[in-house]
PDB file of C-alpha atoms in Angstrom:
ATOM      1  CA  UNK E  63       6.672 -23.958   5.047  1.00 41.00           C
ATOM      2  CA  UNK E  64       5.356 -20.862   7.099  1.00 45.00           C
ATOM      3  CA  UNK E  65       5.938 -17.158   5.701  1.00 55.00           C
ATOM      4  CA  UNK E  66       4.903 -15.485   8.245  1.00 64.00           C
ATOM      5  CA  UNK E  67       6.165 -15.273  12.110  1.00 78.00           C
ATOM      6  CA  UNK E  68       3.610 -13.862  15.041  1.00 82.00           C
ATOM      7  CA  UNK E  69       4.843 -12.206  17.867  1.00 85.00           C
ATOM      8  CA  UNK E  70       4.316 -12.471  20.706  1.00 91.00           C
ATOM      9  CA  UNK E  71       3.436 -16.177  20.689  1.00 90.00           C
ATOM     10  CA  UNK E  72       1.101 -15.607  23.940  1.00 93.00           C
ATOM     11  CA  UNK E  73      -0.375 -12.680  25.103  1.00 95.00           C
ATOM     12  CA  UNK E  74      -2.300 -12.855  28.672  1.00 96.00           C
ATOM     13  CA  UNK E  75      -4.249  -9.301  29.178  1.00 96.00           C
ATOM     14  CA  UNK E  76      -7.629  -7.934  31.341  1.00 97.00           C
ATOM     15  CA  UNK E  77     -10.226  -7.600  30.159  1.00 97.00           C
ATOM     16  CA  UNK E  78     -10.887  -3.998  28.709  1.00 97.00           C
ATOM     17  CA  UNK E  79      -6.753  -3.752  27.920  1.00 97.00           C
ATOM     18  CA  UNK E  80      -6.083  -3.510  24.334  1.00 97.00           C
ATOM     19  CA  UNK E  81      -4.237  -6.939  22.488  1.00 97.00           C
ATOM     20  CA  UNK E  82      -1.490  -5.988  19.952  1.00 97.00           C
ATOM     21  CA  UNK E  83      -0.553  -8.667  17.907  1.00 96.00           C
ATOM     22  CA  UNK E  84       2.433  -8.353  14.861  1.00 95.00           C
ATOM     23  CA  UNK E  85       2.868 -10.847  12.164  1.00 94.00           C
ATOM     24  CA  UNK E  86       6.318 -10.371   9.504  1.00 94.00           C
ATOM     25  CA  UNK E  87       6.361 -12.176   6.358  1.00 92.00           C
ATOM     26  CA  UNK E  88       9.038 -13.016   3.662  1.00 88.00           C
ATOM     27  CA  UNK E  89       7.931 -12.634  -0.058  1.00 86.00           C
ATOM     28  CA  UNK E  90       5.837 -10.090  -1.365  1.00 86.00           C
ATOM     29  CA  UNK E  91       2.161 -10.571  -1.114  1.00 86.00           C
ATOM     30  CA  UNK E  92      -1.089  -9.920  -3.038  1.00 84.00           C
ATOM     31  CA  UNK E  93      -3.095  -9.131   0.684  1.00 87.00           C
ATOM     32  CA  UNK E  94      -2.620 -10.026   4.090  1.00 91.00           C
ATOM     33  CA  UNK E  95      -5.500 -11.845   6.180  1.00 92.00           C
ATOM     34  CA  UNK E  96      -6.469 -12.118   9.919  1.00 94.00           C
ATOM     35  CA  UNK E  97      -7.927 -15.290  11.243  1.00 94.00           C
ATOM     36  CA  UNK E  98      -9.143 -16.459  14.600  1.00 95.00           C
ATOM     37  CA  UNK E  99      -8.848 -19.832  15.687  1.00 93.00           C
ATOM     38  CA  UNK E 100     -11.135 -21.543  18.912  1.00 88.00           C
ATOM     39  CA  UNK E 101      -9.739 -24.692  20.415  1.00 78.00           C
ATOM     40  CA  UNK E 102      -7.624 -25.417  18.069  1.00 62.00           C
ATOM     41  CA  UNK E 103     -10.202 -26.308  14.981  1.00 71.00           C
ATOM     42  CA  UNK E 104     -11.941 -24.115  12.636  1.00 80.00           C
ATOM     43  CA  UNK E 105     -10.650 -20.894  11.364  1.00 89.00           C
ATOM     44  CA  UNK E 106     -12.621 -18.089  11.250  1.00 91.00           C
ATOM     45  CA  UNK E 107     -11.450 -15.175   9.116  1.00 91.00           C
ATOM     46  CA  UNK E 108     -11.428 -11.730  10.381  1.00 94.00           C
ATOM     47  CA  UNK E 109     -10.339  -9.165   7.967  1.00 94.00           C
ATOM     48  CA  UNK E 110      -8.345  -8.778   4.909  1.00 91.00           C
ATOM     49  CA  UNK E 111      -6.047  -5.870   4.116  1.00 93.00           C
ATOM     50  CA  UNK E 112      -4.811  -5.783   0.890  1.00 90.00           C
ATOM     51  CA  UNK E 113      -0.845  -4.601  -0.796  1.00 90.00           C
ATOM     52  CA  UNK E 114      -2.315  -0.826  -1.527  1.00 93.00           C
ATOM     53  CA  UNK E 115      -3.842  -0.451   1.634  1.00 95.00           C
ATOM     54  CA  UNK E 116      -2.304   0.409   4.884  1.00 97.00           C
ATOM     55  CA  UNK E 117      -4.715   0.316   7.654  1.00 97.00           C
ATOM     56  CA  UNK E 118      -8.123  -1.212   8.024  1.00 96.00           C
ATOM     57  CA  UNK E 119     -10.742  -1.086  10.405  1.00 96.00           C
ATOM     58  CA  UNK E 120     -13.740  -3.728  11.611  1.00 95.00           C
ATOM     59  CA  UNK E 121     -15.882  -3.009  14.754  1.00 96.00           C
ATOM     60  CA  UNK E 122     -13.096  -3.525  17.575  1.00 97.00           C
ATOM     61  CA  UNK E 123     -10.298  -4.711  15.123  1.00 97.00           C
ATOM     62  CA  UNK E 124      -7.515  -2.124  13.087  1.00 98.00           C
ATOM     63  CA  UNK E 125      -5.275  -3.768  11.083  1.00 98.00           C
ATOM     64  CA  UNK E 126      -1.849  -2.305   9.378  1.00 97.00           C
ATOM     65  CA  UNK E 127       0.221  -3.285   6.935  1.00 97.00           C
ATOM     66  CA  UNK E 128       3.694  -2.125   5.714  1.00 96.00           C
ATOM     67  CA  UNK E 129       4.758  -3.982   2.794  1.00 94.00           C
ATOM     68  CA  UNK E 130       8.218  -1.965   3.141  1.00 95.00           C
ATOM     69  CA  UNK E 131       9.217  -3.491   6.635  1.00 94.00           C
ATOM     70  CA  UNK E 132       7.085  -6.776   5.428  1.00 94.00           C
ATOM     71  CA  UNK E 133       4.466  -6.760   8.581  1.00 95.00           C
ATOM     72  CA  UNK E 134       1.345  -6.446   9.768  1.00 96.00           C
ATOM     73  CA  UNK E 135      -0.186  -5.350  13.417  1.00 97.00           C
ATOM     74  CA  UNK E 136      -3.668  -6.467  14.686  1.00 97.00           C
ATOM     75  CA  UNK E 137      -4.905  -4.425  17.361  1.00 98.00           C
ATOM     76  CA  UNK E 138      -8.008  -5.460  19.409  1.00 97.00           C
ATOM     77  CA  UNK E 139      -9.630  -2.710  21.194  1.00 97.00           C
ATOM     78  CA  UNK E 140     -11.870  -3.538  24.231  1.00 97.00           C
ATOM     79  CA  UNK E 141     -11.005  -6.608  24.797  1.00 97.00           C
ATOM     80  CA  UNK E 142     -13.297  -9.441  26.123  1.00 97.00           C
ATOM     81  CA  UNK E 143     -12.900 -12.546  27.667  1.00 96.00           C
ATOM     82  CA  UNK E 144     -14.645 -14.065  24.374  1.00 94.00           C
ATOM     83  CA  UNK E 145     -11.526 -13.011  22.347  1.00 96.00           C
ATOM     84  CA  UNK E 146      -9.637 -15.681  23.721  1.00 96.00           C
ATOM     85  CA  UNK E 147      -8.140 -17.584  21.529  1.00 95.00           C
ATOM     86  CA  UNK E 148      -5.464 -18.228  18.114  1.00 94.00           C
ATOM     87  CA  UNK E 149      -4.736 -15.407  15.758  1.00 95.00           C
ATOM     88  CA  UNK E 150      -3.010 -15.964  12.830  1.00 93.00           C
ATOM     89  CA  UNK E 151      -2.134 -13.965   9.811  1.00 94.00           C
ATOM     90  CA  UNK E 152      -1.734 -15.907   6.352  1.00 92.00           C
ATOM     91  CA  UNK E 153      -0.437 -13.956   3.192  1.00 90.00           C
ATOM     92  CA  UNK E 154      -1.548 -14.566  -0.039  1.00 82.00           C
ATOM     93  CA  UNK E 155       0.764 -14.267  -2.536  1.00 71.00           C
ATOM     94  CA  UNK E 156       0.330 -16.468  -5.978  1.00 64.00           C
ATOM     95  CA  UNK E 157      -2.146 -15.778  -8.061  1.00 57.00           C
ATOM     96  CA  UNK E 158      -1.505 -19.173  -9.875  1.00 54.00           C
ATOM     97  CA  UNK E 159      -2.529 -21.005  -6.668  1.00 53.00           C
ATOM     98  CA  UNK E 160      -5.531 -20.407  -6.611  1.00 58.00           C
ATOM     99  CA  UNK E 161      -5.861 -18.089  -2.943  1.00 66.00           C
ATOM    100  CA  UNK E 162      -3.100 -20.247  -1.245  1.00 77.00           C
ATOM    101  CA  UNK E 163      -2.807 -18.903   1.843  1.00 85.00           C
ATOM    102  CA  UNK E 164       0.241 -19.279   4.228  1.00 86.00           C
ATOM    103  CA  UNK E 165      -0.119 -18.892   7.887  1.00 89.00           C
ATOM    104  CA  UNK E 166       2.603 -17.933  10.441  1.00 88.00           C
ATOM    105  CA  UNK E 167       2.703 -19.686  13.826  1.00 88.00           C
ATOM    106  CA  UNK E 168       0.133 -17.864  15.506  1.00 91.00           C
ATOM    107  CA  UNK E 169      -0.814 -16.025  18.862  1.00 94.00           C
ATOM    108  CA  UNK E 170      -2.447 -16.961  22.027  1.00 94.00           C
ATOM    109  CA  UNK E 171      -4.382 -14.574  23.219  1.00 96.00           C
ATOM    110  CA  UNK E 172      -5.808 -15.037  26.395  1.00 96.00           C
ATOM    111  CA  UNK E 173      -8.490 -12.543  28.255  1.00 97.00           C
ATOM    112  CA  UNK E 174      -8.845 -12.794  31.901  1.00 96.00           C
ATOM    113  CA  UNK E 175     -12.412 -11.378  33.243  1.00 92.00           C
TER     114      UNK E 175
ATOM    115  CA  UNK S 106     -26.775 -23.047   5.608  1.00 53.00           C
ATOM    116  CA  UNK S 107     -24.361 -25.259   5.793  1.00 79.00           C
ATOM    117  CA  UNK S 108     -20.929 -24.901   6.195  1.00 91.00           C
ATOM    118  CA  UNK S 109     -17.828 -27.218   5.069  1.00 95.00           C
ATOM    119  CA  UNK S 110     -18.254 -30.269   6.971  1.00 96.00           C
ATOM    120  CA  UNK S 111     -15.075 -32.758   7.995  1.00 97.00           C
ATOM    121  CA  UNK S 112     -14.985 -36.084   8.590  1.00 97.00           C
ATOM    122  CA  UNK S 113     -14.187 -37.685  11.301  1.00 97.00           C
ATOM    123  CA  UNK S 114     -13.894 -35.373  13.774  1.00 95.00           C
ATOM    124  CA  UNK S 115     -11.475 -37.416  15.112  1.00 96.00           C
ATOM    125  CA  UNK S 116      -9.231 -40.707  14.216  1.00 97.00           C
ATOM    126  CA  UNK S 117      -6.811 -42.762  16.105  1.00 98.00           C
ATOM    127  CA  UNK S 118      -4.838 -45.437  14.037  1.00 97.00           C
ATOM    128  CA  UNK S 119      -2.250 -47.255  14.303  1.00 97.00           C
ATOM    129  CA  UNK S 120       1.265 -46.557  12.754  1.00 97.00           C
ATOM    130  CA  UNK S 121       1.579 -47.949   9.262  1.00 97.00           C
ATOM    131  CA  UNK S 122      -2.320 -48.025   9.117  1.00 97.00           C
ATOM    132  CA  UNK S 123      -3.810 -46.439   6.033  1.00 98.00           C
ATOM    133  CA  UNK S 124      -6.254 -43.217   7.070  1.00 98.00           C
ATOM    134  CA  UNK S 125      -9.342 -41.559   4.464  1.00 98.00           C
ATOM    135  CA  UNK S 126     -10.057 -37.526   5.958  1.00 98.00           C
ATOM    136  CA  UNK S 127     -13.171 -36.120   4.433  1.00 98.00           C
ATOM    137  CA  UNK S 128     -14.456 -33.013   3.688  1.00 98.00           C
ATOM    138  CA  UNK S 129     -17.859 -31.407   2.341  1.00 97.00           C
ATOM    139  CA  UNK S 130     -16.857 -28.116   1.332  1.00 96.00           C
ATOM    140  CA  UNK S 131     -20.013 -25.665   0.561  1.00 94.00           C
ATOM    141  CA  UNK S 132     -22.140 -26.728  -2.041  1.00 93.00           C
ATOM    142  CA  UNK S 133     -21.009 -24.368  -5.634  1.00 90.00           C
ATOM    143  CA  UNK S 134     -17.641 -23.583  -3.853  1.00 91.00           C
ATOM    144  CA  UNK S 135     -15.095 -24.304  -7.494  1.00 89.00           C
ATOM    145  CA  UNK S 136     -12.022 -24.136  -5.096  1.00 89.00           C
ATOM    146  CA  UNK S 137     -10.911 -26.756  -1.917  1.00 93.00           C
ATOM    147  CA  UNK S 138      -8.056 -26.365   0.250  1.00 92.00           C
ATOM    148  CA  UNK S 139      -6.384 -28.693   2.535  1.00 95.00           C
ATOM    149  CA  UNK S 140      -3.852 -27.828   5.117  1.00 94.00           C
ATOM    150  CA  UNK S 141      -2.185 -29.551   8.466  1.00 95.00           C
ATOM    151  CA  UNK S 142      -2.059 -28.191  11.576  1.00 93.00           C
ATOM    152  CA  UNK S 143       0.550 -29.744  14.012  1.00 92.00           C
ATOM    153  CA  UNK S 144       0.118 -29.125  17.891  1.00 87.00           C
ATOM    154  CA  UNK S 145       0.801 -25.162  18.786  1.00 82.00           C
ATOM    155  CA  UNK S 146       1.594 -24.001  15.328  1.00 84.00           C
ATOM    156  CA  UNK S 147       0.047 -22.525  12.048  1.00 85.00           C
ATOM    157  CA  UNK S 148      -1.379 -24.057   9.155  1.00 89.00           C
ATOM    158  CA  UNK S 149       0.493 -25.417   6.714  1.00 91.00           C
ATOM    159  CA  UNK S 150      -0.487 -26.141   3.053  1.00 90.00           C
ATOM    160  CA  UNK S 151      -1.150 -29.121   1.267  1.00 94.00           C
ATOM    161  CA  UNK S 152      -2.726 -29.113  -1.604  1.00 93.00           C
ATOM    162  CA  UNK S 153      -6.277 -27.273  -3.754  1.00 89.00           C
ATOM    163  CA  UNK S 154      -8.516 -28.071  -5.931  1.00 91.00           C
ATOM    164  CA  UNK S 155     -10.184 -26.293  -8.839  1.00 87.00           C
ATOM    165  CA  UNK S 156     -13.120 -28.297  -9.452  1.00 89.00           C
ATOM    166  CA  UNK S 157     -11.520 -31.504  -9.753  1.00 92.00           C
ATOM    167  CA  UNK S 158      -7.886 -31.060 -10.894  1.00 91.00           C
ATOM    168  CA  UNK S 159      -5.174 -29.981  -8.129  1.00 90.00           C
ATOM    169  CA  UNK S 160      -2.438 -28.232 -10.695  1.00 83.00           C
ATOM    170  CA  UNK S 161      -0.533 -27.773  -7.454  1.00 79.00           C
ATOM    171  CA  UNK S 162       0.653 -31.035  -5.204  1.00 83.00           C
ATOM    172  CA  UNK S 163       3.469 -29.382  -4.148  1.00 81.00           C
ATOM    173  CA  UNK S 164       2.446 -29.368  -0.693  1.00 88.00           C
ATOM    174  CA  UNK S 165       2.026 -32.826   0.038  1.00 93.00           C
ATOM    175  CA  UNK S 166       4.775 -33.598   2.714  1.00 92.00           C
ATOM    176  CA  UNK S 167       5.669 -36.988   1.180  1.00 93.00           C
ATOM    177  CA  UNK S 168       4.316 -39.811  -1.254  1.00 94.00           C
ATOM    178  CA  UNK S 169       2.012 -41.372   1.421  1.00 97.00           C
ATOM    179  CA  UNK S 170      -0.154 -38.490   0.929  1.00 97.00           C
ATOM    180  CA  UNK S 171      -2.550 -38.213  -1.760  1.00 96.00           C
ATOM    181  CA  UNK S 172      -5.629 -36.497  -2.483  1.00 97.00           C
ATOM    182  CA  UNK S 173      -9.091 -36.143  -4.600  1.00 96.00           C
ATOM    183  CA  UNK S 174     -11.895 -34.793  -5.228  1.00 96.00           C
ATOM    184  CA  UNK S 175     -15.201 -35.962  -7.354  1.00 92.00           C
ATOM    185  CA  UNK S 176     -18.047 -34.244  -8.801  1.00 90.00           C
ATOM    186  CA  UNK S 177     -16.592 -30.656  -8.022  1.00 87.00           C
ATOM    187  CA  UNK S 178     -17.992 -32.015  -4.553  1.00 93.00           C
ATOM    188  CA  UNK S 179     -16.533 -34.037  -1.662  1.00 96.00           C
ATOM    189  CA  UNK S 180     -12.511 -34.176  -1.003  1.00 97.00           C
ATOM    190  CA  UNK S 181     -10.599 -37.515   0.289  1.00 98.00           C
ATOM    191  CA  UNK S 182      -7.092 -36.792   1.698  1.00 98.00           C
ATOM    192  CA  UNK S 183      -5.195 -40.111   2.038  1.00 98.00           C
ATOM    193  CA  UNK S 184      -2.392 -41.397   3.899  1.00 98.00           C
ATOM    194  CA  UNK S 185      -0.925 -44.651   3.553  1.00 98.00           C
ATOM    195  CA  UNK S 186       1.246 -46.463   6.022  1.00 97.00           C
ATOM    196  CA  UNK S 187       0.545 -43.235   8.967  1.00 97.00           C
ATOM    197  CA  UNK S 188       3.439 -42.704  11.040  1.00 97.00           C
ATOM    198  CA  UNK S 189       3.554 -40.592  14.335  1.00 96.00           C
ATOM    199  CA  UNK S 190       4.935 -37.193  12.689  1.00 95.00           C
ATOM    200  CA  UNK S 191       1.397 -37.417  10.867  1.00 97.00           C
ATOM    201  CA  UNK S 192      -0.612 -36.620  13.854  1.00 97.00           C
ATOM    202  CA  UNK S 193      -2.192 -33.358  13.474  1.00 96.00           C
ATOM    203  CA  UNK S 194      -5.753 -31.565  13.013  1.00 95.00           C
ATOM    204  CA  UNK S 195      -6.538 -31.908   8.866  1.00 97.00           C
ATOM    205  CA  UNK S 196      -8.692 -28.631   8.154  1.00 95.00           C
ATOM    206  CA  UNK S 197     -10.067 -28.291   5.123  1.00 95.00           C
ATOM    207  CA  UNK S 198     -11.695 -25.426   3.029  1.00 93.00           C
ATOM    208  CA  UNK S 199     -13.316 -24.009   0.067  1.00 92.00           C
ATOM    209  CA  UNK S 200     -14.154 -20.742  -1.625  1.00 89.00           C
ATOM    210  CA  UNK S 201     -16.514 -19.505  -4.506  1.00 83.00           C
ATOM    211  CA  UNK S 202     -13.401 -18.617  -7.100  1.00 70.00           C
ATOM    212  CA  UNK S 203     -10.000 -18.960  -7.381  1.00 53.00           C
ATOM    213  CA  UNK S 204      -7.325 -16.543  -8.677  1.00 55.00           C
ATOM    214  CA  UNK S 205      -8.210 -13.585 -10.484  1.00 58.00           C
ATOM    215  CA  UNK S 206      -8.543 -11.381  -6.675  1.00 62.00           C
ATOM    216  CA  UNK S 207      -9.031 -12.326  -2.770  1.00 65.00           C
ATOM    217  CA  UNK S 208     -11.817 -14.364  -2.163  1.00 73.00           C
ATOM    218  CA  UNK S 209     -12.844 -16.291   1.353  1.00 80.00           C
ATOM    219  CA  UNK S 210     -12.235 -19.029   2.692  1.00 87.00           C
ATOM    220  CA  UNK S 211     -14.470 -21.179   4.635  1.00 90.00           C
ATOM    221  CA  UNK S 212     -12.877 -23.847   7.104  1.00 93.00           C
ATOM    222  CA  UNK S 213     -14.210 -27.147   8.207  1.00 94.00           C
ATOM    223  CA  UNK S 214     -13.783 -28.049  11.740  1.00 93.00           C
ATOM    224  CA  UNK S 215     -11.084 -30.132  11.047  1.00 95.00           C
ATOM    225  CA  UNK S 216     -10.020 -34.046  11.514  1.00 96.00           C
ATOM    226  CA  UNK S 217      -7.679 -34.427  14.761  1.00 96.00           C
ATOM    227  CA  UNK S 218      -5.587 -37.636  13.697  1.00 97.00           C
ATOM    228  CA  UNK S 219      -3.480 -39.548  16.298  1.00 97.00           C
ATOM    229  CA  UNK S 220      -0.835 -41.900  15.254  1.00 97.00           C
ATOM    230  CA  UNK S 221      -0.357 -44.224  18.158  1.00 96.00           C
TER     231      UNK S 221
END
């Protein structure tokens, strides 16, 4: 079953507008990822932000997370027409499952030029 | 180097066909991870390996699934008798450790399977 839930589920912007996308989850969690998805096939993962953190930057990307209100925000700064594509956020959240990881539904992010 | 490697990249079968998905997962990686993807929606988990054991099948949607995995090496998820609700992109990955802290995963490409 998912955990999480993305919102919006599609999210058309220009290029150079920024791309906010929010992710809620259920249980509580040992960290919170980002991944990126092309075409619908391999994941690529973005950044992490783990339970004692609360934001996080990389290059173009700031994550948040606020384990009281159980959510997360990705914000992409700049954005390009290459950033088209899936986001998802997956939680991680037993440590006797190895790094399990469950993903919410997603985003679709596209960047018109 | 090389990453984790699926295969096929793609299948079409028949229902109540029998399908094999591989996957390579990075050579040393102790930990593999499979999960489904089903048209427009997130990942879902199946079932992981450390080294060969999987102390968690938990995942697997229903008794047509199974999985293994040899030599600490290559994966083979199984399903017997495919119906329709089984089409969906297979992705697999694998990390250095499990437990114990966050460490990364690295996905395959994934298998797209169609049930006709």
């Amino acid at each position: 079953s998912q955990q999480g839930e993305e919102d919006p589920q599609a999210l058309s912007i220009q290029e150079g507008e920024n791309a906010t996308m929010n992710c809620s989850y259920k249980t509580s969690i040992n960290n919170l990822q980002w991944y990126r998805q092309n075409s619908g096939r391999g994941l690529v993962h973005l950044i992490l932000i783990r339970s004692n953190e609360r934001e996080k930057h990389s290059g173009r990307l700031r994550v948040t997370l606020d384990t009281s209100k159980k959510s997360s925000s990705l914000l992409i700064t700049a954005s390009r027409a290459a950033d088209t594509a899936s986001y998802f956020c997956a939680t991680d959240a037993r440590e006797d499952a190895g790094n399990m990881l469950t993903f919410g539904g997603g985003t679709r992010l596209m960047v018109k030029p | 180097g090389a990453g984790v490697s699926q295969s096929p990249s793609n299948k079409v079968t028949e229902k109540g066909k029998d399908v094999e998905l591989r996957c390579d997962p990075i050579s040393g990686h102790t930990a593999l991870y499979w999960y489904r993807q089903r048209l427009g929606q997130g990942l879902e988990f199946l079932i992981y390996f450390q080294g060969n054991s999987a102390p968690d099948k938990s995942g697997l949607p229903s008794d047509r699934f199974s999985a293994e995995r040899t030599g600490e090496s290559v994966s083979t998820l199984t399903i017997q008798r495919t119906q329709q609700e089984d089409s969906a992109v297979y992705l697999c990955a694998s990390s250095l450790i499990t437990g114990g802290g966050w460490v990364e995963q690295f996905f395959g490409p994934g298998t797209r399977l169609t049930v006709l």
